[in-house]
Tab-separated table of C-alpha atoms in Angstrom:
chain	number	residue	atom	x	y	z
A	16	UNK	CA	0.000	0.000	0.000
A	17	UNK	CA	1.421	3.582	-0.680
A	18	UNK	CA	2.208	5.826	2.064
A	19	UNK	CA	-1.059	8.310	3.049
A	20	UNK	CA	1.794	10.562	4.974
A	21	UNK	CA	-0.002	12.676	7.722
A	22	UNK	CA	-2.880	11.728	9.047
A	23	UNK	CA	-6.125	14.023	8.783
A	24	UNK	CA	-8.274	14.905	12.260
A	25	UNK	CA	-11.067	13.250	13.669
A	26	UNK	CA	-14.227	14.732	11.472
A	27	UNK	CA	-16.847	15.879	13.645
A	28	UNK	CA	-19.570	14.164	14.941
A	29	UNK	CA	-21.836	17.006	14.231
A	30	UNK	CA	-24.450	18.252	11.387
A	31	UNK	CA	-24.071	21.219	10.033
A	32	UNK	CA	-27.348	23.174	8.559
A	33	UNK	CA	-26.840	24.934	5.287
A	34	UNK	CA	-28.615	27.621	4.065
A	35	UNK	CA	-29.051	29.918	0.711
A	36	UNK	CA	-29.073	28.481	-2.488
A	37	UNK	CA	-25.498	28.547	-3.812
A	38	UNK	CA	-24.677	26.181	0.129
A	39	UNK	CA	-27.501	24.071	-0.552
A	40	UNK	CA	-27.868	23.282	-4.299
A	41	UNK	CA	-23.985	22.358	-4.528
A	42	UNK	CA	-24.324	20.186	-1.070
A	43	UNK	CA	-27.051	18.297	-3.511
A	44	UNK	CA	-25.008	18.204	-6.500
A	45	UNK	CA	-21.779	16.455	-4.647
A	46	UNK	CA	-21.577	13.052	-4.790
A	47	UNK	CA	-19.477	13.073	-1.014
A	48	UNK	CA	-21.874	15.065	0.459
A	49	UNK	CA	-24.977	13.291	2.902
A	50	UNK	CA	-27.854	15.655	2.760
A	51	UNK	CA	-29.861	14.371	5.429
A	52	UNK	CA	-32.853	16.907	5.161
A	53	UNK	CA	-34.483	19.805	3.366
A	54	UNK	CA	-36.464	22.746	4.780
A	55	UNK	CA	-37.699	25.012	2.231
A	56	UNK	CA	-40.460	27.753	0.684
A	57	UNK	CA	-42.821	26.302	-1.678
A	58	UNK	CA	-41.264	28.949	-3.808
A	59	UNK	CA	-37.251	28.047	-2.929
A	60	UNK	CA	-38.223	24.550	-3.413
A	61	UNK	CA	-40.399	24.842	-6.865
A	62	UNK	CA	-38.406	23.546	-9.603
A	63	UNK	CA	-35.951	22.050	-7.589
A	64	UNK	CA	-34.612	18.166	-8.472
A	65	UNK	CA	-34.566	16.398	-5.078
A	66	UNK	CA	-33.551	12.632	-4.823
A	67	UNK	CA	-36.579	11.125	-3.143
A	68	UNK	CA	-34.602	9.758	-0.621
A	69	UNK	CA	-34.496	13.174	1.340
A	70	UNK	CA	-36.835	14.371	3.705
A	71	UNK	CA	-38.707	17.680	2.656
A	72	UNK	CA	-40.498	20.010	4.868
A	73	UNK	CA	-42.255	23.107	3.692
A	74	UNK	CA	-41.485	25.948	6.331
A	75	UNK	CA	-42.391	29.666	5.736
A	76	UNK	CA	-39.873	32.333	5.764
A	77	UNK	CA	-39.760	33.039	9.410
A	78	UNK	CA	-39.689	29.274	10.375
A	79	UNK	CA	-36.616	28.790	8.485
A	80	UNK	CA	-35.223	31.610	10.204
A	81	UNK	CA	-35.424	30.079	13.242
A	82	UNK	CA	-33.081	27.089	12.109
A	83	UNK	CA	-30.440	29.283	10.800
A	84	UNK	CA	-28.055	31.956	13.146
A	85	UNK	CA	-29.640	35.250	13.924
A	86	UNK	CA	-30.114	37.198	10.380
A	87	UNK	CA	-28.431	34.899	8.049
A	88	UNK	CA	-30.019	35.217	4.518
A	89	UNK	CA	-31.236	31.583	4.009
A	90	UNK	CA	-33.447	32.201	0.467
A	91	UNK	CA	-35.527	30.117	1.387
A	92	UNK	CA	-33.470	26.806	1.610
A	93	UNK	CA	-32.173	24.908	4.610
A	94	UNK	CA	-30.297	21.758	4.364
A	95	UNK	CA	-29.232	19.156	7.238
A	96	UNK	CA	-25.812	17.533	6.009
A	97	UNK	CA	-23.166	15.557	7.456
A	98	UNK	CA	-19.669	16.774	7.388
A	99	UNK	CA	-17.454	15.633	4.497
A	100	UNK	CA	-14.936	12.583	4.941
A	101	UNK	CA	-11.393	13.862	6.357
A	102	UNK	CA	-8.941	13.551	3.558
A	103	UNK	CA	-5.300	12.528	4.432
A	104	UNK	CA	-2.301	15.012	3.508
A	105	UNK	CA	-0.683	12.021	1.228
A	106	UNK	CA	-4.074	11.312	-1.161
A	107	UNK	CA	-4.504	15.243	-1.690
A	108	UNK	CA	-0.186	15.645	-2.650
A	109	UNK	CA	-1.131	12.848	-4.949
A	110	UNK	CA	-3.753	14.492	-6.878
A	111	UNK	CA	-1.745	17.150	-7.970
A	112	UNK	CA	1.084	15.042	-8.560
A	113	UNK	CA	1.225	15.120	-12.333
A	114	UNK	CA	0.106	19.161	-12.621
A	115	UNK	CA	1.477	22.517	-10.803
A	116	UNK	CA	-1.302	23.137	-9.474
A	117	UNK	CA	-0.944	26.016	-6.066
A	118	UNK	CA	-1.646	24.711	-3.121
A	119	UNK	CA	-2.763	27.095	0.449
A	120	UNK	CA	-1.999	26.113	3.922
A	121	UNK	CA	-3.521	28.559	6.170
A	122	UNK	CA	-1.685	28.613	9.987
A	123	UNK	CA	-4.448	29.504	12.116
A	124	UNK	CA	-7.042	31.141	10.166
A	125	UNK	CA	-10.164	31.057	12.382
A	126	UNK	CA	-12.753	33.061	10.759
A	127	UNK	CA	-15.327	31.238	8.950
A	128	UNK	CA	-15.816	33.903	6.269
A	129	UNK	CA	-12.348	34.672	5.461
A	130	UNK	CA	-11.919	31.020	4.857
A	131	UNK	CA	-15.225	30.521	3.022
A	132	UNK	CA	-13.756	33.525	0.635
A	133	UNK	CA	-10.359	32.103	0.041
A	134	UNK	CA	-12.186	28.572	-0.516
A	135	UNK	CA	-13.466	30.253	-3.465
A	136	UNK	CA	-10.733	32.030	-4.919
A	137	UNK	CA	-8.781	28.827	-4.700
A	138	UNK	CA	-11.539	27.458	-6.971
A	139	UNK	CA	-11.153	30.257	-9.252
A	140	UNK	CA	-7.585	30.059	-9.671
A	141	UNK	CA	-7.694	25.867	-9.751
A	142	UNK	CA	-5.768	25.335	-6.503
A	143	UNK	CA	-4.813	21.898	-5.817
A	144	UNK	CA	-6.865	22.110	-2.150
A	145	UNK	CA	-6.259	23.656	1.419
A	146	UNK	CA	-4.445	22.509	3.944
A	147	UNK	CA	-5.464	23.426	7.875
A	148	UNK	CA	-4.478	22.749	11.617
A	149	UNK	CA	-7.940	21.179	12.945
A	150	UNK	CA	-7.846	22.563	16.260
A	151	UNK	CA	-7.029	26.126	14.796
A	152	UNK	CA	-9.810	26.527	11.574
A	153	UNK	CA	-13.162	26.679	11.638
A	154	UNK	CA	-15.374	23.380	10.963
A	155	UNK	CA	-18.093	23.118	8.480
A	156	UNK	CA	-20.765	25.219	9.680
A	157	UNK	CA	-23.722	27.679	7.176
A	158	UNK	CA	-21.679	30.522	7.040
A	159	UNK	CA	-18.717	28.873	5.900
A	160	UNK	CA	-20.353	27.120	3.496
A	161	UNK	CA	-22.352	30.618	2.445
A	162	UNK	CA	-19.246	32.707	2.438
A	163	UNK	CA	-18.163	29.901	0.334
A	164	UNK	CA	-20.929	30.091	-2.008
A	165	UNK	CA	-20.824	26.315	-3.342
A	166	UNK	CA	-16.686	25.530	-3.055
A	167	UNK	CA	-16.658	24.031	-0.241
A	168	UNK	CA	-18.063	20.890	-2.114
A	169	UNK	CA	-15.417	21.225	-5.078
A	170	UNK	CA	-12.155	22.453	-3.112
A	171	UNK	CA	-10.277	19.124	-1.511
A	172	UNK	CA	-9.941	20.592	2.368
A	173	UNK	CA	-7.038	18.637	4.725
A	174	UNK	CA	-7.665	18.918	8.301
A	175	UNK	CA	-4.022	17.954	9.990
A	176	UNK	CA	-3.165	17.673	13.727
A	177	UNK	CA	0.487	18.985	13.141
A	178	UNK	CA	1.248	22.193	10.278
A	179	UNK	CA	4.648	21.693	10.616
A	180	UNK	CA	5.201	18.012	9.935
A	181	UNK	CA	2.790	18.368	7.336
A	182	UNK	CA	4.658	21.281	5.249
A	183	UNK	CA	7.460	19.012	5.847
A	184	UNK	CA	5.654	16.195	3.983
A	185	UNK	CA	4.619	18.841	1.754
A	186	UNK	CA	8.103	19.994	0.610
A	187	UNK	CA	9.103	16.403	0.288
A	188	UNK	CA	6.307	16.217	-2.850
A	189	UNK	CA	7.954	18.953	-4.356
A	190	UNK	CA	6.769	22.212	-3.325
A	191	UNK	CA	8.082	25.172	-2.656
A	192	UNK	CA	6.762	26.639	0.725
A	193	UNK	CA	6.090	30.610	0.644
A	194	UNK	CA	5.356	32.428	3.392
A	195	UNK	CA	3.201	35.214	3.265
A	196	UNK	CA	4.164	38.009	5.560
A	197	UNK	CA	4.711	41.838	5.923
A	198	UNK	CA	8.119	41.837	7.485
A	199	UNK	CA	9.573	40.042	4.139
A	200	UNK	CA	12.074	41.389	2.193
A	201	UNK	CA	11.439	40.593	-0.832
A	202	UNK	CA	7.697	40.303	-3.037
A	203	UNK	CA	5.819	37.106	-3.827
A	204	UNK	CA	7.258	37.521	-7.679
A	205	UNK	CA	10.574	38.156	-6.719
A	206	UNK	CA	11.197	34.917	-4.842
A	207	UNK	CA	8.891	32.610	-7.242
A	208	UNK	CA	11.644	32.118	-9.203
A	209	UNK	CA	11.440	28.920	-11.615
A	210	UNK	CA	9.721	26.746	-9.032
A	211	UNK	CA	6.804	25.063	-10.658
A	212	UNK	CA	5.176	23.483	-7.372
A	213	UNK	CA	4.533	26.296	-4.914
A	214	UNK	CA	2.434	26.166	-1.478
A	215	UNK	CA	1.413	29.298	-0.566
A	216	UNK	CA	1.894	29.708	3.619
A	217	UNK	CA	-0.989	32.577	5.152
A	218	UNK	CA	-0.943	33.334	8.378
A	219	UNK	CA	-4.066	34.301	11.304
A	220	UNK	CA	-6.050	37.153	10.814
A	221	UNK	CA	-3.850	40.084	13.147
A	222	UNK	CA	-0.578	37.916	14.378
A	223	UNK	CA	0.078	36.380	10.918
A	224	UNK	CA	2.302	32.838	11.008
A	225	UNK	CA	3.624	31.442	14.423
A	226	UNK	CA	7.673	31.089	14.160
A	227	UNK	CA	7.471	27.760	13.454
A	228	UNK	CA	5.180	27.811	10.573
A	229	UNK	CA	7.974	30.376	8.935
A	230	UNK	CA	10.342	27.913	10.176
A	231	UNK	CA	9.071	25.528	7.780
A	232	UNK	CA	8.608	27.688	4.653
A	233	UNK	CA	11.286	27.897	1.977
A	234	UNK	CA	10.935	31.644	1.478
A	235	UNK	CA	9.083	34.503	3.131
A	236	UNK	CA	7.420	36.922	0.795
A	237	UNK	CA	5.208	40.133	1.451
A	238	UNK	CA	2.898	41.563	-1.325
A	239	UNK	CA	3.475	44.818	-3.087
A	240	UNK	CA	1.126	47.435	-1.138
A	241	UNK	CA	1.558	50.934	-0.770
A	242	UNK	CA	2.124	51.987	2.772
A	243	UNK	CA	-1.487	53.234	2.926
A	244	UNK	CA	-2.338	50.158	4.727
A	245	UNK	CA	-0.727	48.255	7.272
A	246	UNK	CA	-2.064	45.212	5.688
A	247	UNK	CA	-4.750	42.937	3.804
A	248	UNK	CA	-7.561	41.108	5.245
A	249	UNK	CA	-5.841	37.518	4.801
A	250	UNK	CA	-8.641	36.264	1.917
A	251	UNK	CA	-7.614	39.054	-0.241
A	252	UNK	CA	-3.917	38.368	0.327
A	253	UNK	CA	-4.911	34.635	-0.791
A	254	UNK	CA	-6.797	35.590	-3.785
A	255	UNK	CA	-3.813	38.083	-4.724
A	256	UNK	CA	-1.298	35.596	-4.135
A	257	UNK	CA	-3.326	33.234	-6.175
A	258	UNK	CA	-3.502	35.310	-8.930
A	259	UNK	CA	0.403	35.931	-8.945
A	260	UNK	CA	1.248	31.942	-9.071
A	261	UNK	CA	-1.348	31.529	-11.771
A	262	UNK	CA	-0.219	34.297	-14.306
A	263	UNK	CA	3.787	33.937	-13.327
């Protein structure tokens, strides 16, 4: 059998509810996903192609609202679903084995919308998948999956107990491990270079990487801002970033 490297973390025991229709319509469409229930207007629902399978219960506006936090803008659509299957660190390297596809490892990055958004620019740019510290990210929850809109059910996510053993099992497939942090000296383009494979290292919203995520990176690099900021919110910096590996 071929080494699966790192192992992933223990997926949670608990079901998420989605809501709006980008969340719920692409939780239907993936073949991984467990949708264990529906709530929905007749008008949300009208149209809709649901495997019969699924349980269905029609629920006016302010009843879904109820099943959803606070003010969240559900459309209409609710969905009970079961979390996705934890992916090891080896079976994700190997799917971009044969490509240069970027890959993001995010140290720390706890807010559910800032990784929702960079889940979707790393479908945009055709990122091979993230890679997170399970104790340290958020879990699959509706407003990840909203902020999200739909990728979380077409970007590969890796949940790993240890960040630096795994960028050490990520070097050994070939990448190159940037950094991404203020106090660099040089820019993302400048220390590309002619690596093909490149990881892309963000840091926590505020206090950026810990020292011994840097540790573990090849090179540091800091993105070319004016001085009239201190610094990006770290889903633009990914989407950036993203766009500099792709058009390099």
């Amino acid at each position: 059998m071929a080494k699966r490297g790192h192992r992933p973390s223990q997926a949670s025991s608990n079901r998420p509810r989605f809501y709006g229709r980008h969340a719920v319509l692409a939780a239907l469409d993936n073949p991984e996903r467990t949708v264990r229930k529906i709530w929905g207007t007749h008008e949300a629902l009208a149209g809709l192609d649901i495997p019969s399978t699924i349980p269905i219960t029609f629920a006016n506006a302010a009843d879904l609202g109820r099943l959803v936090p606070g003010d969240a803008p559900h459309q209409g659509l609710v969905a009970e679903v079961d979390p996705l299957e934890e992916m090891w660190l080896g079976d994700l390297l190997a799917q971009g084995a044969d490509d240069n596809r970027p890959l993001l490892v995010l140290d720390q990055v706890t807010d559910p919308h800032n990784v929702g958004a960079i889940l979707r620019s790393a479908a945009a740019f055709d990122a091979l998948g993230i890679v997170t510290q399970d104790r340290h990210a958020p879990s699959e929850t509706g407003t990840l999956a909203r902020s999200a809109a739909g990728t979380l059910e077409v970007v590969p996510w890796c949940r790993v107990v240890n960040l630096a053993r795994a960028l050490e099992e990520i070097a050994e497939a070939g990448y190159w491990r940037i950094g991404l942090t203020g106090h660099a000296k040089g820019t993302l383009a400048q220390v590309m270079g002619g690596q093909q494979k490149i990881a892309l290292v963000l840091g926590a919203e505020g206090e950026g990487m810990r020292q011994n995520t840097e540790a573990h990176c090849d090179e540091l690099a800091k993105l070319p801002i004016s001085d009239k900021v201190e610094s990006l919110n770290v889903s633009n910096a990914a989407a950036i970033a993203l766009y500099a590996v792709t058009v390099r």
